[in-house]
Amino acid sequence: IFEEYKAIKDLNEKHASVLVVGAGFIGVEWITELEHFFKNLKLTIIDALPQCLGPLPANAATYCSKYMQRHGIKEFYNMKYNAKDPNFYASVGLPEGPNKEYVCIGVKASNYFMPTETTSEKGPGGGGWILMNMNLAVKTREGKVWSTDEQGYPRIFAIGDCNYGCVDGPGPMDSWPIPAIPKISYPGEEEAIVAIRNIEKVDKLVFRNRTVTNMGYPIELSTMHWPWGAGMFATSLGPDDACFVAGANWVKN
């Protein structure tokens, strides 16, 4: 941290140019922090999408974009990063290239420890996310529950960023059992509650020979849902401003 601070401080003293690649949450928060604390930097941010902060509603993304405009941060959208193209830097107003680049794009699955049959063929970063059913139990690409016990109950569940983030189906995403969930902290917490309840229920069914609850209802595995909190996004714009969105969902607006 101290080394990076010194490096940025030196760039600031030289009135250097900095390019941030990726106008998602990390890219926008980082470049607005740089602008606030290092006033001499010449800052540019780019993204392949038509606006910054792709998951946000248009009005929220516009608010953040206007903040950057007011603070002298140059923005370029619908712009794919290509450092090997000699014309790329000129197209973003940096014909000599930036003095420093921060690449803040892309997510990549790290589920190398799981069998290929249990990971997605598609998704962010080209796929590789753990597939799950409505109970959050790991399933195969054929839709079969993976790693069941002798009685057919699931024993391994996938929660949080490691999973596919949806239970897809035929037709448009609006009709899926669970549409795409953003990879943020709140959904992972809610998924954990569902998975823990299911582990407890399987324990009662298998080891305690219980089939009904204390209220007389059948013990059945809990199902996941699209969590309301998945529509909450907090984006800092330097230490003195921010944008908070609540109630967003998979329908763009």
PDB file of C-alpha atoms in Angstrom:
ATOM      1  CA  ILE A   1       0.000   0.000   0.000  1.00  0.00           C
ATOM      2  CA  PHE A   2       2.770   2.426   0.897  1.00  0.00           C
ATOM      3  CA  GLU A   3       4.647   1.607  -2.301  1.00  0.00           C
ATOM      4  CA  GLU A   4       1.544   2.228  -4.409  1.00  0.00           C
ATOM      5  CA  TYR A   5       0.840   5.491  -2.579  1.00  0.00           C
ATOM      6  CA  LYS A   6       4.371   6.714  -3.289  1.00  0.00           C
ATOM      7  CA  ALA A   7       4.093   5.724  -6.940  1.00  0.00           C
ATOM      8  CA  ILE A   8       0.810   7.615  -7.343  1.00  0.00           C
ATOM      9  CA  LYS A   9       2.196  10.591  -5.446  1.00  0.00           C
ATOM     10  CA  ASP A  10       5.129  10.731  -7.871  1.00  0.00           C
ATOM     11  CA  LEU A  11       2.727  10.559 -10.827  1.00  0.00           C
ATOM     12  CA  ASN A  12       0.687  13.380  -9.320  1.00  0.00           C
ATOM     13  CA  GLU A  13       3.757  15.595  -8.995  1.00  0.00           C
ATOM     14  CA  LYS A  14       4.508  15.000 -12.676  1.00  0.00           C
ATOM     15  CA  HIS A  15       0.923  15.787 -13.758  1.00  0.00           C
ATOM     16  CA  ALA A  16       0.901  12.313 -15.300  1.00  0.00           C
ATOM     17  CA  SER A  17      -1.893  10.604 -17.215  1.00  0.00           C
ATOM     18  CA  VAL A  18      -3.712   7.597 -15.782  1.00  0.00           C
ATOM     19  CA  LEU A  19      -6.040   5.249 -17.664  1.00  0.00           C
ATOM     20  CA  VAL A  20      -8.543   3.103 -15.798  1.00  0.00           C
ATOM     21  CA  VAL A  21      -9.849   0.260 -17.930  1.00  0.00           C
ATOM     22  CA  GLY A  22     -13.291  -0.831 -16.834  1.00  0.00           C
ATOM     23  CA  ALA A  23     -16.047   1.482 -15.603  1.00  0.00           C
ATOM     24  CA  GLY A  24     -17.656  -0.990 -13.247  1.00  0.00           C
ATOM     25  CA  PHE A  25     -17.875  -0.498  -9.498  1.00  0.00           C
ATOM     26  CA  ILE A  26     -14.159  -0.935  -8.859  1.00  0.00           C
ATOM     27  CA  GLY A  27     -13.071   1.235 -11.779  1.00  0.00           C
ATOM     28  CA  VAL A  28     -15.409   4.121 -10.970  1.00  0.00           C
ATOM     29  CA  GLU A  29     -14.670   4.056  -7.251  1.00  0.00           C
ATOM     30  CA  TRP A  30     -10.923   3.918  -7.895  1.00  0.00           C
ATOM     31  CA  ILE A  31     -10.771   6.759 -10.408  1.00  0.00           C
ATOM     32  CA  THR A  32     -12.930   9.051  -8.247  1.00  0.00           C
ATOM     33  CA  GLU A  33     -10.650   8.358  -5.270  1.00  0.00           C
ATOM     34  CA  LEU A  34      -7.634   9.224  -7.416  1.00  0.00           C
ATOM     35  CA  GLU A  35      -9.272  12.452  -8.530  1.00  0.00           C
ATOM     36  CA  HIS A  36     -10.099  13.501  -4.984  1.00  0.00           C
ATOM     37  CA  PHE A  37      -6.696  12.897  -3.427  1.00  0.00           C
ATOM     38  CA  PHE A  38      -4.374  13.542  -6.396  1.00  0.00           C
ATOM     39  CA  LYS A  39      -5.634  16.652  -8.122  1.00  0.00           C
ATOM     40  CA  ASN A  40      -2.869  16.904 -10.720  1.00  0.00           C
ATOM     41  CA  LEU A  41      -3.521  13.553 -12.387  1.00  0.00           C
ATOM     42  CA  LYS A  42      -5.034  13.540 -15.875  1.00  0.00           C
ATOM     43  CA  LEU A  43      -7.641  10.814 -15.598  1.00  0.00           C
ATOM     44  CA  THR A  44      -9.413   8.755 -18.257  1.00  0.00           C
ATOM     45  CA  ILE A  45     -11.798   5.820 -17.860  1.00  0.00           C
ATOM     46  CA  ILE A  46     -13.082   3.495 -20.587  1.00  0.00           C
ATOM     47  CA  ASP A  47     -15.527   0.622 -20.862  1.00  0.00           C
ATOM     48  CA  ALA A  48     -16.838  -1.681 -23.597  1.00  0.00           C
ATOM     49  CA  LEU A  49     -20.420  -1.061 -22.465  1.00  0.00           C
ATOM     50  CA  PRO A  50     -22.430   1.993 -23.578  1.00  0.00           C
ATOM     51  CA  GLN A  51     -22.412   3.444 -20.038  1.00  0.00           C
ATOM     52  CA  CYS A  52     -20.533   3.179 -16.788  1.00  0.00           C
ATOM     53  CA  LEU A  53     -21.739   0.828 -14.044  1.00  0.00           C
ATOM     54  CA  GLY A  54     -23.607  -1.556 -16.313  1.00  0.00           C
ATOM     55  CA  PRO A  55     -25.811  -3.241 -13.658  1.00  0.00           C
ATOM     56  CA  LEU A  56     -27.214   0.072 -12.399  1.00  0.00           C
ATOM     57  CA  PRO A  57     -30.434   1.683 -13.623  1.00  0.00           C
ATOM     58  CA  ALA A  58     -29.773   4.317 -16.283  1.00  0.00           C
ATOM     59  CA  ASN A  59     -30.544   7.265 -13.969  1.00  0.00           C
ATOM     60  CA  ALA A  60     -28.064   6.045 -11.357  1.00  0.00           C
ATOM     61  CA  ALA A  61     -25.346   5.449 -13.944  1.00  0.00           C
ATOM     62  CA  THR A  62     -25.968   8.934 -15.360  1.00  0.00           C
ATOM     63  CA  TYR A  63     -25.578  10.453 -11.892  1.00  0.00           C
ATOM     64  CA  CYS A  64     -22.170   8.821 -11.519  1.00  0.00           C
ATOM     65  CA  SER A  65     -21.138   9.804 -15.033  1.00  0.00           C
ATOM     66  CA  LYS A  66     -22.073  13.447 -14.422  1.00  0.00           C
ATOM     67  CA  TYR A  67     -19.997  13.382 -11.228  1.00  0.00           C
ATOM     68  CA  MET A  68     -16.949  12.270 -13.205  1.00  0.00           C
ATOM     69  CA  GLN A  69     -17.596  14.903 -15.884  1.00  0.00           C
ATOM     70  CA  ARG A  70     -17.777  17.664 -13.273  1.00  0.00           C
ATOM     71  CA  HIS A  71     -14.456  16.537 -11.838  1.00  0.00           C
ATOM     72  CA  GLY A  72     -12.605  16.476 -15.131  1.00  0.00           C
ATOM     73  CA  ILE A  73     -12.482  12.713 -15.645  1.00  0.00           C
ATOM     74  CA  LYS A  74     -12.640  11.825 -19.333  1.00  0.00           C
ATOM     75  CA  GLU A  75     -14.993   8.980 -20.222  1.00  0.00           C
ATOM     76  CA  PHE A  76     -15.055   6.736 -23.268  1.00  0.00           C
ATOM     77  CA  TYR A  77     -17.728   4.055 -23.694  1.00  0.00           C
ATOM     78  CA  ASN A  78     -18.374   1.402 -26.335  1.00  0.00           C
ATOM     79  CA  MET A  79     -14.593   1.213 -26.327  1.00  0.00           C
ATOM     80  CA  LYS A  80     -12.838  -2.144 -26.192  1.00  0.00           C
ATOM     81  CA  TYR A  81      -9.415  -2.164 -24.549  1.00  0.00           C
ATOM     82  CA  ASN A  82      -6.664  -3.142 -26.969  1.00  0.00           C
ATOM     83  CA  ALA A  83      -3.193  -2.145 -25.847  1.00  0.00           C
ATOM     84  CA  LYS A  84      -1.638  -3.836 -28.899  1.00  0.00           C
ATOM     85  CA  ASP A  85      -3.505  -1.608 -31.342  1.00  0.00           C
ATOM     86  CA  PRO A  86      -1.383   1.499 -32.063  1.00  0.00           C
ATOM     87  CA  ASN A  87      -4.541   3.512 -32.738  1.00  0.00           C
ATOM     88  CA  PHE A  88      -6.261   2.577 -29.504  1.00  0.00           C
ATOM     89  CA  TYR A  89      -4.643   5.118 -27.206  1.00  0.00           C
ATOM     90  CA  ALA A  90      -5.110   7.933 -29.707  1.00  0.00           C
ATOM     91  CA  SER A  91      -8.832   7.109 -29.832  1.00  0.00           C
ATOM     92  CA  VAL A  92      -9.129   7.834 -26.086  1.00  0.00           C
ATOM     93  CA  GLY A  93      -7.136  11.046 -26.192  1.00  0.00           C
ATOM     94  CA  LEU A  94      -3.801   9.515 -25.160  1.00  0.00           C
ATOM     95  CA  PRO A  95      -1.740   9.344 -28.377  1.00  0.00           C
ATOM     96  CA  GLU A  96       1.473   8.720 -26.434  1.00  0.00           C
ATOM     97  CA  GLY A  97      -0.191   6.252 -24.114  1.00  0.00           C
ATOM     98  CA  PRO A  98      -0.863   6.750 -20.404  1.00  0.00           C
ATOM     99  CA  ASN A  99       1.853   6.959 -17.781  1.00  0.00           C
ATOM    100  CA  LYS A 100      -0.054   4.418 -15.711  1.00  0.00           C
ATOM    101  CA  GLU A 101      -2.827   1.907 -16.369  1.00  0.00           C
ATOM    102  CA  TYR A 102      -5.181   0.175 -13.972  1.00  0.00           C
ATOM    103  CA  VAL A 103      -7.113  -2.693 -15.543  1.00  0.00           C
ATOM    104  CA  CYS A 104     -10.313  -3.259 -13.557  1.00  0.00           C
ATOM    105  CA  ILE A 105     -12.276  -5.547 -15.857  1.00  0.00           C
ATOM    106  CA  GLY A 106     -13.596  -9.049 -15.835  1.00  0.00           C
ATOM    107  CA  VAL A 107     -14.299 -11.755 -13.331  1.00  0.00           C
ATOM    108  CA  LYS A 108     -13.087 -15.298 -13.654  1.00  0.00           C
ATOM    109  CA  ALA A 109     -14.363 -18.470 -12.046  1.00  0.00           C
ATOM    110  CA  SER A 110     -11.868 -20.323  -9.840  1.00  0.00           C
ATOM    111  CA  ASN A 111     -13.803 -23.546  -9.516  1.00  0.00           C
ATOM    112  CA  TYR A 112     -10.991 -25.682 -10.870  1.00  0.00           C
ATOM    113  CA  PHE A 113     -11.514 -28.151  -8.011  1.00  0.00           C
ATOM    114  CA  MET A 114     -14.991 -29.105  -9.293  1.00  0.00           C
ATOM    115  CA  PRO A 115     -15.686 -31.651 -12.047  1.00  0.00           C
ATOM    116  CA  THR A 116     -16.364 -30.027 -15.398  1.00  0.00           C
ATOM    117  CA  GLU A 117     -19.800 -31.616 -15.505  1.00  0.00           C
ATOM    118  CA  THR A 118     -20.872 -29.431 -12.551  1.00  0.00           C
ATOM    119  CA  THR A 119     -19.755 -26.090 -14.012  1.00  0.00           C
ATOM    120  CA  SER A 120     -21.416 -23.787 -16.510  1.00  0.00           C
ATOM    121  CA  GLU A 121     -20.426 -23.521 -20.146  1.00  0.00           C
ATOM    122  CA  LYS A 122     -21.439 -19.861 -20.189  1.00  0.00           C
ATOM    123  CA  GLY A 123     -21.439 -16.893 -17.853  1.00  0.00           C
ATOM    124  CA  PRO A 124     -19.076 -14.095 -16.788  1.00  0.00           C
ATOM    125  CA  GLY A 125     -15.492 -14.672 -17.851  1.00  0.00           C
ATOM    126  CA  GLY A 126     -16.473 -17.461 -20.223  1.00  0.00           C
ATOM    127  CA  GLY A 127     -18.163 -19.813 -17.759  1.00  0.00           C
ATOM    128  CA  GLY A 128     -16.883 -22.265 -15.180  1.00  0.00           C
ATOM    129  CA  TRP A 129     -19.411 -21.338 -12.454  1.00  0.00           C
ATOM    130  CA  ILE A 130     -20.893 -24.079 -10.267  1.00  0.00           C
ATOM    131  CA  LEU A 131     -24.386 -25.093 -11.334  1.00  0.00           C
ATOM    132  CA  MET A 132     -27.084 -25.379  -8.669  1.00  0.00           C
ATOM    133  CA  ASN A 133     -30.764 -26.261  -8.492  1.00  0.00           C
ATOM    134  CA  MET A 134     -33.538 -24.486  -6.630  1.00  0.00           C
ATOM    135  CA  ASN A 135     -32.318 -25.981  -3.334  1.00  0.00           C
ATOM    136  CA  LEU A 136     -28.802 -24.625  -4.075  1.00  0.00           C
ATOM    137  CA  ALA A 137     -27.594 -28.214  -4.368  1.00  0.00           C
ATOM    138  CA  VAL A 138     -24.836 -28.700  -6.923  1.00  0.00           C
ATOM    139  CA  LYS A 139     -26.157 -30.208 -10.140  1.00  0.00           C
ATOM    140  CA  THR A 140     -24.690 -31.412 -13.424  1.00  0.00           C
ATOM    141  CA  ARG A 141     -25.103 -29.904 -16.859  1.00  0.00           C
ATOM    142  CA  GLU A 142     -27.794 -32.535 -17.464  1.00  0.00           C
ATOM    143  CA  GLY A 143     -29.740 -31.182 -14.484  1.00  0.00           C
ATOM    144  CA  LYS A 144     -29.116 -34.125 -12.132  1.00  0.00           C
ATOM    145  CA  VAL A 145     -28.290 -33.460  -8.480  1.00  0.00           C
ATOM    146  CA  TRP A 146     -24.595 -34.145  -7.917  1.00  0.00           C
ATOM    147  CA  SER A 147     -23.195 -35.954  -4.868  1.00  0.00           C
ATOM    148  CA  THR A 148     -26.335 -37.317  -3.241  1.00  0.00           C
ATOM    149  CA  ASP A 149     -26.285 -39.723  -0.298  1.00  0.00           C
ATOM    150  CA  GLU A 150     -27.715 -43.249  -0.199  1.00  0.00           C
ATOM    151  CA  GLN A 151     -31.209 -41.868   0.312  1.00  0.00           C
ATOM    152  CA  GLY A 152     -30.971 -39.397  -2.548  1.00  0.00           C
ATOM    153  CA  TYR A 153     -30.529 -36.228  -0.492  1.00  0.00           C
ATOM    154  CA  PRO A 154     -28.051 -33.591  -1.705  1.00  0.00           C
ATOM    155  CA  ARG A 155     -24.890 -33.204   0.345  1.00  0.00           C
ATOM    156  CA  ILE A 156     -23.016 -30.385  -1.401  1.00  0.00           C
ATOM    157  CA  PHE A 157     -24.401 -26.886  -1.931  1.00  0.00           C
ATOM    158  CA  ALA A 158     -23.020 -23.892  -3.839  1.00  0.00           C
ATOM    159  CA  ILE A 159     -23.506 -20.379  -2.486  1.00  0.00           C
ATOM    160  CA  GLY A 160     -22.088 -16.942  -3.216  1.00  0.00           C
ATOM    161  CA  ASP A 161     -19.757 -15.959  -6.018  1.00  0.00           C
ATOM    162  CA  CYS A 162     -18.743 -19.525  -6.865  1.00  0.00           C
ATOM    163  CA  ASN A 163     -22.161 -20.472  -8.237  1.00  0.00           C
ATOM    164  CA  TYR A 164     -23.746 -19.731 -11.598  1.00  0.00           C
ATOM    165  CA  GLY A 165     -25.871 -16.976 -10.095  1.00  0.00           C
ATOM    166  CA  CYS A 166     -29.127 -18.224 -11.618  1.00  0.00           C
ATOM    167  CA  VAL A 167     -31.275 -21.246 -12.271  1.00  0.00           C
ATOM    168  CA  ASP A 168     -31.879 -20.889 -15.961  1.00  0.00           C
ATOM    169  CA  GLY A 169     -34.478 -22.393 -18.223  1.00  0.00           C
ATOM    170  CA  PRO A 170     -35.894 -22.132 -21.725  1.00  0.00           C
ATOM    171  CA  GLY A 171     -37.086 -18.793 -22.965  1.00  0.00           C
ATOM    172  CA  PRO A 172     -36.195 -15.258 -21.822  1.00  0.00           C
ATOM    173  CA  MET A 173     -34.582 -14.619 -18.452  1.00  0.00           C
ATOM    174  CA  ASP A 174     -37.839 -13.216 -17.043  1.00  0.00           C
ATOM    175  CA  SER A 175     -39.257 -16.736 -17.175  1.00  0.00           C
ATOM    176  CA  TRP A 176     -36.316 -18.512 -15.500  1.00  0.00           C
ATOM    177  CA  PRO A 177     -36.875 -20.055 -12.034  1.00  0.00           C
ATOM    178  CA  ILE A 178     -34.190 -17.679 -10.714  1.00  0.00           C
ATOM    179  CA  PRO A 179     -32.992 -14.914 -13.062  1.00  0.00           C
ATOM    180  CA  ALA A 180     -29.373 -13.761 -12.959  1.00  0.00           C
ATOM    181  CA  ILE A 181     -28.266 -12.542  -9.523  1.00  0.00           C
ATOM    182  CA  PRO A 182     -25.458  -9.944  -9.269  1.00  0.00           C
ATOM    183  CA  LYS A 183     -22.257 -11.218  -7.668  1.00  0.00           C
ATOM    184  CA  ILE A 184     -22.407  -8.993  -4.604  1.00  0.00           C
ATOM    185  CA  SER A 185     -22.319  -9.825  -0.901  1.00  0.00           C
ATOM    186  CA  TYR A 186     -25.991  -9.782   0.123  1.00  0.00           C
ATOM    187  CA  PRO A 187     -27.230 -12.624  -2.142  1.00  0.00           C
ATOM    188  CA  GLY A 188     -24.424 -14.857  -0.877  1.00  0.00           C
ATOM    189  CA  GLU A 189     -25.556 -14.284   2.696  1.00  0.00           C
ATOM    190  CA  GLU A 190     -29.156 -15.118   1.889  1.00  0.00           C
ATOM    191  CA  GLU A 191     -28.094 -18.196  -0.079  1.00  0.00           C
ATOM    192  CA  ALA A 192     -26.077 -19.314   2.938  1.00  0.00           C
ATOM    193  CA  ILE A 193     -29.210 -19.240   5.118  1.00  0.00           C
ATOM    194  CA  VAL A 194     -31.099 -21.426   2.622  1.00  0.00           C
ATOM    195  CA  ALA A 195     -28.205 -23.878   2.311  1.00  0.00           C
ATOM    196  CA  ILE A 196     -27.756 -24.136   6.087  1.00  0.00           C
ATOM    197  CA  ARG A 197     -31.460 -24.815   6.570  1.00  0.00           C
ATOM    198  CA  ASN A 198     -31.276 -27.562   3.981  1.00  0.00           C
ATOM    199  CA  ILE A 199     -28.259 -29.151   5.679  1.00  0.00           C
ATOM    200  CA  GLU A 200     -30.203 -29.118   8.958  1.00  0.00           C
ATOM    201  CA  LYS A 201     -33.263 -30.637   7.295  1.00  0.00           C
ATOM    202  CA  VAL A 202     -31.269 -33.423   5.663  1.00  0.00           C
ATOM    203  CA  ASP A 203     -29.684 -34.127   9.049  1.00  0.00           C
ATOM    204  CA  LYS A 204     -33.136 -34.518  10.621  1.00  0.00           C
ATOM    205  CA  LEU A 205     -34.383 -36.715   7.795  1.00  0.00           C
ATOM    206  CA  VAL A 206     -31.359 -39.005   7.659  1.00  0.00           C
ATOM    207  CA  PHE A 207     -29.952 -39.194  11.183  1.00  0.00           C
ATOM    208  CA  ARG A 208     -32.956 -38.430  13.383  1.00  0.00           C
ATOM    209  CA  ASN A 209     -35.581 -40.233  11.321  1.00  0.00           C
ATOM    210  CA  ARG A 210     -37.854 -37.216  11.503  1.00  0.00           C
ATOM    211  CA  THR A 211     -40.247 -36.500   8.656  1.00  0.00           C
ATOM    212  CA  VAL A 212     -42.321 -33.668  10.130  1.00  0.00           C
ATOM    213  CA  THR A 213     -41.573 -30.444  11.956  1.00  0.00           C
ATOM    214  CA  ASN A 214     -42.636 -29.683  15.529  1.00  0.00           C
ATOM    215  CA  MET A 215     -45.745 -28.098  14.005  1.00  0.00           C
ATOM    216  CA  GLY A 216     -46.585 -31.256  12.068  1.00  0.00           C
ATOM    217  CA  TYR A 217     -45.588 -30.019   8.619  1.00  0.00           C
ATOM    218  CA  PRO A 218     -43.573 -32.302   6.300  1.00  0.00           C
ATOM    219  CA  ILE A 219     -39.828 -31.615   6.323  1.00  0.00           C
ATOM    220  CA  GLU A 220     -38.999 -30.488   2.806  1.00  0.00           C
ATOM    221  CA  LEU A 221     -35.898 -28.833   1.461  1.00  0.00           C
ATOM    222  CA  SER A 222     -36.110 -25.045   1.177  1.00  0.00           C
ATOM    223  CA  THR A 223     -35.927 -23.382  -2.215  1.00  0.00           C
ATOM    224  CA  MET A 224     -34.008 -20.279  -3.179  1.00  0.00           C
ATOM    225  CA  HIS A 225     -35.565 -17.144  -4.657  1.00  0.00           C
ATOM    226  CA  TRP A 226     -34.329 -13.957  -6.281  1.00  0.00           C
ATOM    227  CA  PRO A 227     -33.239 -11.996  -3.166  1.00  0.00           C
ATOM    228  CA  TRP A 228     -34.551  -8.457  -2.870  1.00  0.00           C
ATOM    229  CA  GLY A 229     -31.201  -7.323  -1.506  1.00  0.00           C
ATOM    230  CA  ALA A 230     -29.551  -8.299  -4.788  1.00  0.00           C
ATOM    231  CA  GLY A 231     -30.936  -5.009  -6.078  1.00  0.00           C
ATOM    232  CA  MET A 232     -28.951  -2.879  -3.624  1.00  0.00           C
ATOM    233  CA  PHE A 233     -25.820  -1.187  -4.988  1.00  0.00           C
ATOM    234  CA  ALA A 234     -23.633   1.327  -3.173  1.00  0.00           C
ATOM    235  CA  THR A 235     -21.017   3.144  -5.268  1.00  0.00           C
ATOM    236  CA  SER A 236     -18.689   5.643  -3.649  1.00  0.00           C
ATOM    237  CA  LEU A 237     -17.669   8.695  -5.666  1.00  0.00           C
ATOM    238  CA  GLY A 238     -14.703   9.838  -3.651  1.00  0.00           C
ATOM    239  CA  PRO A 239     -15.165  10.321   0.088  1.00  0.00           C
ATOM    240  CA  ASP A 240     -17.816  13.053  -0.213  1.00  0.00           C
ATOM    241  CA  ASP A 241     -20.387  11.661  -2.632  1.00  0.00           C
ATOM    242  CA  ALA A 242     -21.964   8.352  -3.557  1.00  0.00           C
ATOM    243  CA  CYS A 243     -24.838   6.679  -5.329  1.00  0.00           C
ATOM    244  CA  PHE A 244     -27.075   4.136  -3.603  1.00  0.00           C
ATOM    245  CA  VAL A 245     -29.647   2.067  -5.467  1.00  0.00           C
ATOM    246  CA  ALA A 246     -32.315  -0.088  -3.795  1.00  0.00           C
ATOM    247  CA  GLY A 247     -34.929  -2.307  -5.350  1.00  0.00           C
ATOM    248  CA  ALA A 248     -33.259  -2.905  -8.719  1.00  0.00           C
ATOM    249  CA  ASN A 249     -33.695  -6.249 -10.447  1.00  0.00           C
ATOM    250  CA  TRP A 250     -32.843  -8.064 -13.662  1.00  0.00           C
ATOM    251  CA  VAL A 251     -35.179  -5.827 -15.716  1.00  0.00           C
ATOM    252  CA  LYS A 252     -33.169  -2.902 -17.101  1.00  0.00           C
ATOM    253  CA  ASN A 253     -34.614   0.556 -16.545  1.00  0.00           C
TER     254      ASN A 253
END
